[in-house]
Amino acid sequence: MAVSSQLDFLTETEQVALPAAIPGLAYLPDYIDQQQEAELIHAIKAQPWIADLKRRVQHYGYRYDYKARYVTSESYLGPLPEWVSPYCNQLRINGFFPQLPDQVIVNEYEPGQGIAPHIDCVPCFTDTIASLSLNSSCIMQFLHIKTQQKIHMLLEPRSLVVLSGDARYQWQHSIPPRKSDRYKGEVLQRKRRLSLTFRKMALDMERI
């Protein structure tokens, strides 16, 4: 599959709005265009799925062990595929990652599926987690681990959400398992949603 030659991402000079309620949380609507979204969906469709969970997943770079909740050098699967590498590079160019992400997980969410509240493995990955949504919207819920404050955010198709700082370490994030979401008085029916989560392995990974 050919990757689009023109990637219409945000440039480093454009301003990114951070939701004031959660320091370290950035939300970028329309981070990719419809053609790029279609290309990614096509590439993902051609790859094998892992069905160890209630939802299907694909692992690239390193395989994450959901039962042990960690990843080591023995989990290395090989270099990231060509169809995802330009997006890793753009995340670095935009300043979200000081180094190229080297671990990507594709999650498939059918209507009614979600993911439990969690914080991505702290010793496994570095300070930034980025997730790109494809094909459907959903509500992501953030829960502060100390105050139990809850904040809901709509993730639209082709949007990017970036977690760092407090958003990465002090807030759990989850997707409630339901077939529709209510947002600003409207009921949004979920479709099949794909997400690509980009992470960088921690430098001390081999000592985990």
Coordinates of C-alpha atoms in Angstrom, one line a residue:
M1 CA 0.0 0.0 0.0
A2 CA 1.3 3.5 -0.9
V3 CA 1.5 6.1 1.8
S4 CA 0.2 9.5 0.9
S5 CA 3.1 11.7 -0.3
Q6 CA 1.6 14.8 1.2
L7 CA 0.9 14.5 4.9
D8 CA -1.2 17.5 5.9
F9 CA -0.4 17.5 9.7
L10 CA -0.1 20.5 12.0
T11 CA 3.2 22.3 11.7
E12 CA 5.4 23.2 14.7
T13 CA 4.4 26.8 14.4
E14 CA 0.7 26.3 15.0
Q15 CA -0.8 26.6 18.4
V16 CA -2.2 23.5 20.2
A17 CA -4.9 24.2 22.8
L18 CA -4.5 22.3 26.1
P19 CA -7.7 21.6 28.1
A20 CA -7.1 23.6 31.2
A21 CA -8.7 21.1 33.5
I22 CA -6.0 18.4 32.8
P23 CA -2.5 19.7 32.5
G24 CA -0.5 17.8 29.9
L25 CA -3.6 16.8 27.8
A26 CA -3.7 17.9 24.1
Y27 CA -6.5 17.3 21.7
L28 CA -6.1 18.0 18.0
P29 CA -9.1 17.5 15.7
D30 CA -8.5 16.6 12.1
Y31 CA -4.9 15.7 12.7
I32 CA -5.1 13.7 9.5
D33 CA -7.4 14.1 6.5
Q34 CA -9.9 11.6 5.0
Q35 CA -7.5 10.2 2.5
Q36 CA -4.9 9.4 5.1
E37 CA -7.6 7.9 7.3
A38 CA -8.8 5.6 4.4
E39 CA -5.2 4.6 3.7
L40 CA -4.6 3.6 7.3
I41 CA -7.9 1.7 7.5
H42 CA -6.9 -0.2 4.3
A43 CA -3.4 -1.0 5.7
I44 CA -4.8 -2.2 9.0
K45 CA -7.4 -4.4 7.3
A46 CA -4.6 -6.3 5.5
Q47 CA -2.8 -7.2 8.8
P48 CA -3.6 -10.2 11.1
W49 CA -5.4 -9.5 14.3
I50 CA -4.8 -10.9 17.8
A51 CA -7.9 -11.9 19.6
D52 CA -6.6 -12.4 23.2
L53 CA -8.9 -9.7 24.6
K54 CA -12.6 -9.0 24.2
R55 CA -11.5 -6.6 21.4
R56 CA -9.1 -7.3 18.6
V57 CA -5.6 -5.8 18.6
Q58 CA -2.5 -5.5 16.4
H59 CA 1.0 -5.0 17.9
Y60 CA 4.0 -3.4 16.2
G61 CA 7.5 -2.8 17.3
Y62 CA 7.0 -4.6 20.7
R63 CA 4.2 -6.8 21.9
Y64 CA 2.7 -5.7 25.2
D65 CA 1.8 -8.5 27.6
Y66 CA -1.7 -7.6 29.0
K67 CA -1.6 -10.3 31.7
A68 CA 1.8 -9.4 33.1
R69 CA 1.2 -5.7 32.2
Y70 CA 4.7 -5.1 30.9
V71 CA 7.0 -5.5 27.9
T72 CA 10.7 -6.4 27.6
S73 CA 13.3 -6.7 24.9
E74 CA 12.2 -10.2 24.3
S75 CA 8.9 -8.8 23.2
Y76 CA 10.5 -7.1 20.1
L77 CA 8.6 -7.9 16.9
G78 CA 10.8 -6.0 14.5
P79 CA 10.8 -2.5 13.0
L80 CA 7.5 -0.6 12.5
P81 CA 5.8 -1.1 9.2
E82 CA 6.2 1.5 6.4
W83 CA 2.6 2.5 6.5
V84 CA 2.8 3.7 10.1
S85 CA 6.4 5.2 10.1
P86 CA 5.5 8.6 8.6
Y87 CA 3.0 9.2 11.4
C88 CA 5.7 8.4 14.0
N89 CA 8.0 10.8 12.3
Q90 CA 5.4 13.6 12.3
L91 CA 4.7 13.2 16.0
R92 CA 8.3 13.8 16.6
I93 CA 8.4 16.8 14.2
N94 CA 5.4 18.3 16.0
G95 CA 7.3 18.1 19.2
F96 CA 5.2 15.5 21.0
F97 CA 8.0 12.9 21.1
P98 CA 11.7 13.8 21.5
Q99 CA 12.5 10.5 19.9
L100 CA 10.6 8.4 17.3
P101 CA 7.9 6.2 18.8
D102 CA 8.9 2.6 18.4
Q103 CA 5.8 0.8 19.7
V104 CA 2.3 1.0 18.2
I105 CA -0.9 -0.8 19.1
V106 CA -4.0 -0.8 16.9
N107 CA -7.2 -1.4 18.8
E108 CA -10.5 -2.3 17.2
Y109 CA -13.7 -1.2 19.1
E110 CA -17.0 -2.5 17.8
P111 CA -20.1 -0.7 19.1
G112 CA -20.6 -1.7 22.8
Q113 CA -16.9 -2.3 23.4
G114 CA -14.6 -0.2 25.5
I115 CA -11.5 -0.2 27.7
A116 CA -11.3 -0.2 31.5
P117 CA -9.7 2.8 33.4
H118 CA -5.9 2.6 33.3
I119 CA -2.6 4.4 33.2
D120 CA -0.2 3.1 30.5
C121 CA 2.6 1.1 32.0
V122 CA 4.9 3.6 33.7
P123 CA 8.2 1.7 33.7
C124 CA 7.6 0.4 30.1
F125 CA 7.0 3.6 28.2
T126 CA 8.3 7.2 28.2
D127 CA 6.5 10.3 29.2
T128 CA 4.1 10.7 26.2
I129 CA 1.2 8.6 24.9
A130 CA -0.5 9.6 21.7
S131 CA -3.7 8.0 20.2
L132 CA -5.2 8.6 16.7
S133 CA -8.9 7.8 16.2
L134 CA -10.3 6.4 12.9
N135 CA -13.8 5.9 11.5
S136 CA -15.9 6.7 14.6
S137 CA -16.2 9.0 17.5
C138 CA -16.4 8.0 21.1
I139 CA -16.3 9.5 24.6
M140 CA -13.0 9.1 26.5
Q141 CA -13.3 9.4 30.3
F142 CA -10.6 10.7 32.5
L143 CA -10.5 9.9 36.2
H144 CA -8.0 11.6 38.6
I145 CA -6.5 8.9 40.8
K146 CA -6.5 11.0 44.0
T147 CA -9.5 13.3 43.8
Q148 CA -11.7 11.0 41.7
Q149 CA -12.7 13.9 39.5
K150 CA -14.1 12.8 36.2
I151 CA -13.8 14.6 32.9
H152 CA -15.3 13.5 29.6
M153 CA -13.8 14.3 26.1
L154 CA -15.2 13.5 22.7
L155 CA -12.7 11.9 20.4
E156 CA -13.7 12.5 16.8
P157 CA -12.6 10.5 13.8
R158 CA -9.1 11.6 12.5
S159 CA -8.4 13.3 15.9
L160 CA -5.2 12.9 18.0
V161 CA -5.1 13.0 21.8
V162 CA -1.8 13.3 23.5
L163 CA -1.1 12.5 27.2
S164 CA 1.9 13.8 29.0
G165 CA 2.7 15.1 32.5
D166 CA -0.3 15.0 34.8
A167 CA -2.5 13.6 32.1
R168 CA -0.1 10.7 31.7
Y169 CA 0.5 9.9 35.3
Q170 CA -2.2 11.3 37.5
W171 CA -5.3 10.5 35.4
Q172 CA -6.7 7.2 34.4
H173 CA -8.3 7.1 30.9
S174 CA -11.0 4.8 29.7
I175 CA -13.7 4.3 27.1
P176 CA -17.1 3.3 28.6
P177 CA -18.5 0.1 26.8
R178 CA -21.7 1.3 25.2
K179 CA -23.2 1.6 21.7
S180 CA -23.8 5.4 21.8
D181 CA -22.6 8.5 23.5
R182 CA -24.4 11.7 24.6
Y183 CA -22.6 14.9 23.8
K184 CA -24.0 18.4 24.0
G185 CA -27.5 17.1 23.9
E186 CA -27.0 14.8 20.9
V187 CA -26.9 11.1 20.8
L188 CA -23.9 9.9 18.8
Q189 CA -24.1 6.3 17.6
R190 CA -20.8 4.5 17.6
K191 CA -19.5 2.7 14.6
R192 CA -16.5 0.4 14.3
R193 CA -13.6 2.4 15.7
L194 CA -9.9 1.9 15.2
S195 CA -7.3 3.6 17.3
L196 CA -3.5 3.7 16.9
T197 CA -1.6 4.3 20.1
F198 CA 2.0 5.5 19.7
R199 CA 4.5 5.0 22.5
K200 CA 8.3 5.1 23.0
M201 CA 9.9 2.3 25.0
A202 CA 11.6 3.4 28.2
L203 CA 15.4 3.5 28.2
D204 CA 15.5 1.2 31.2
M205 CA 13.2 -1.3 29.6
E206 CA 15.9 -4.1 29.8
R207 CA 16.0 -3.8 33.6
I208 CA 12.2 -4.3 34.1

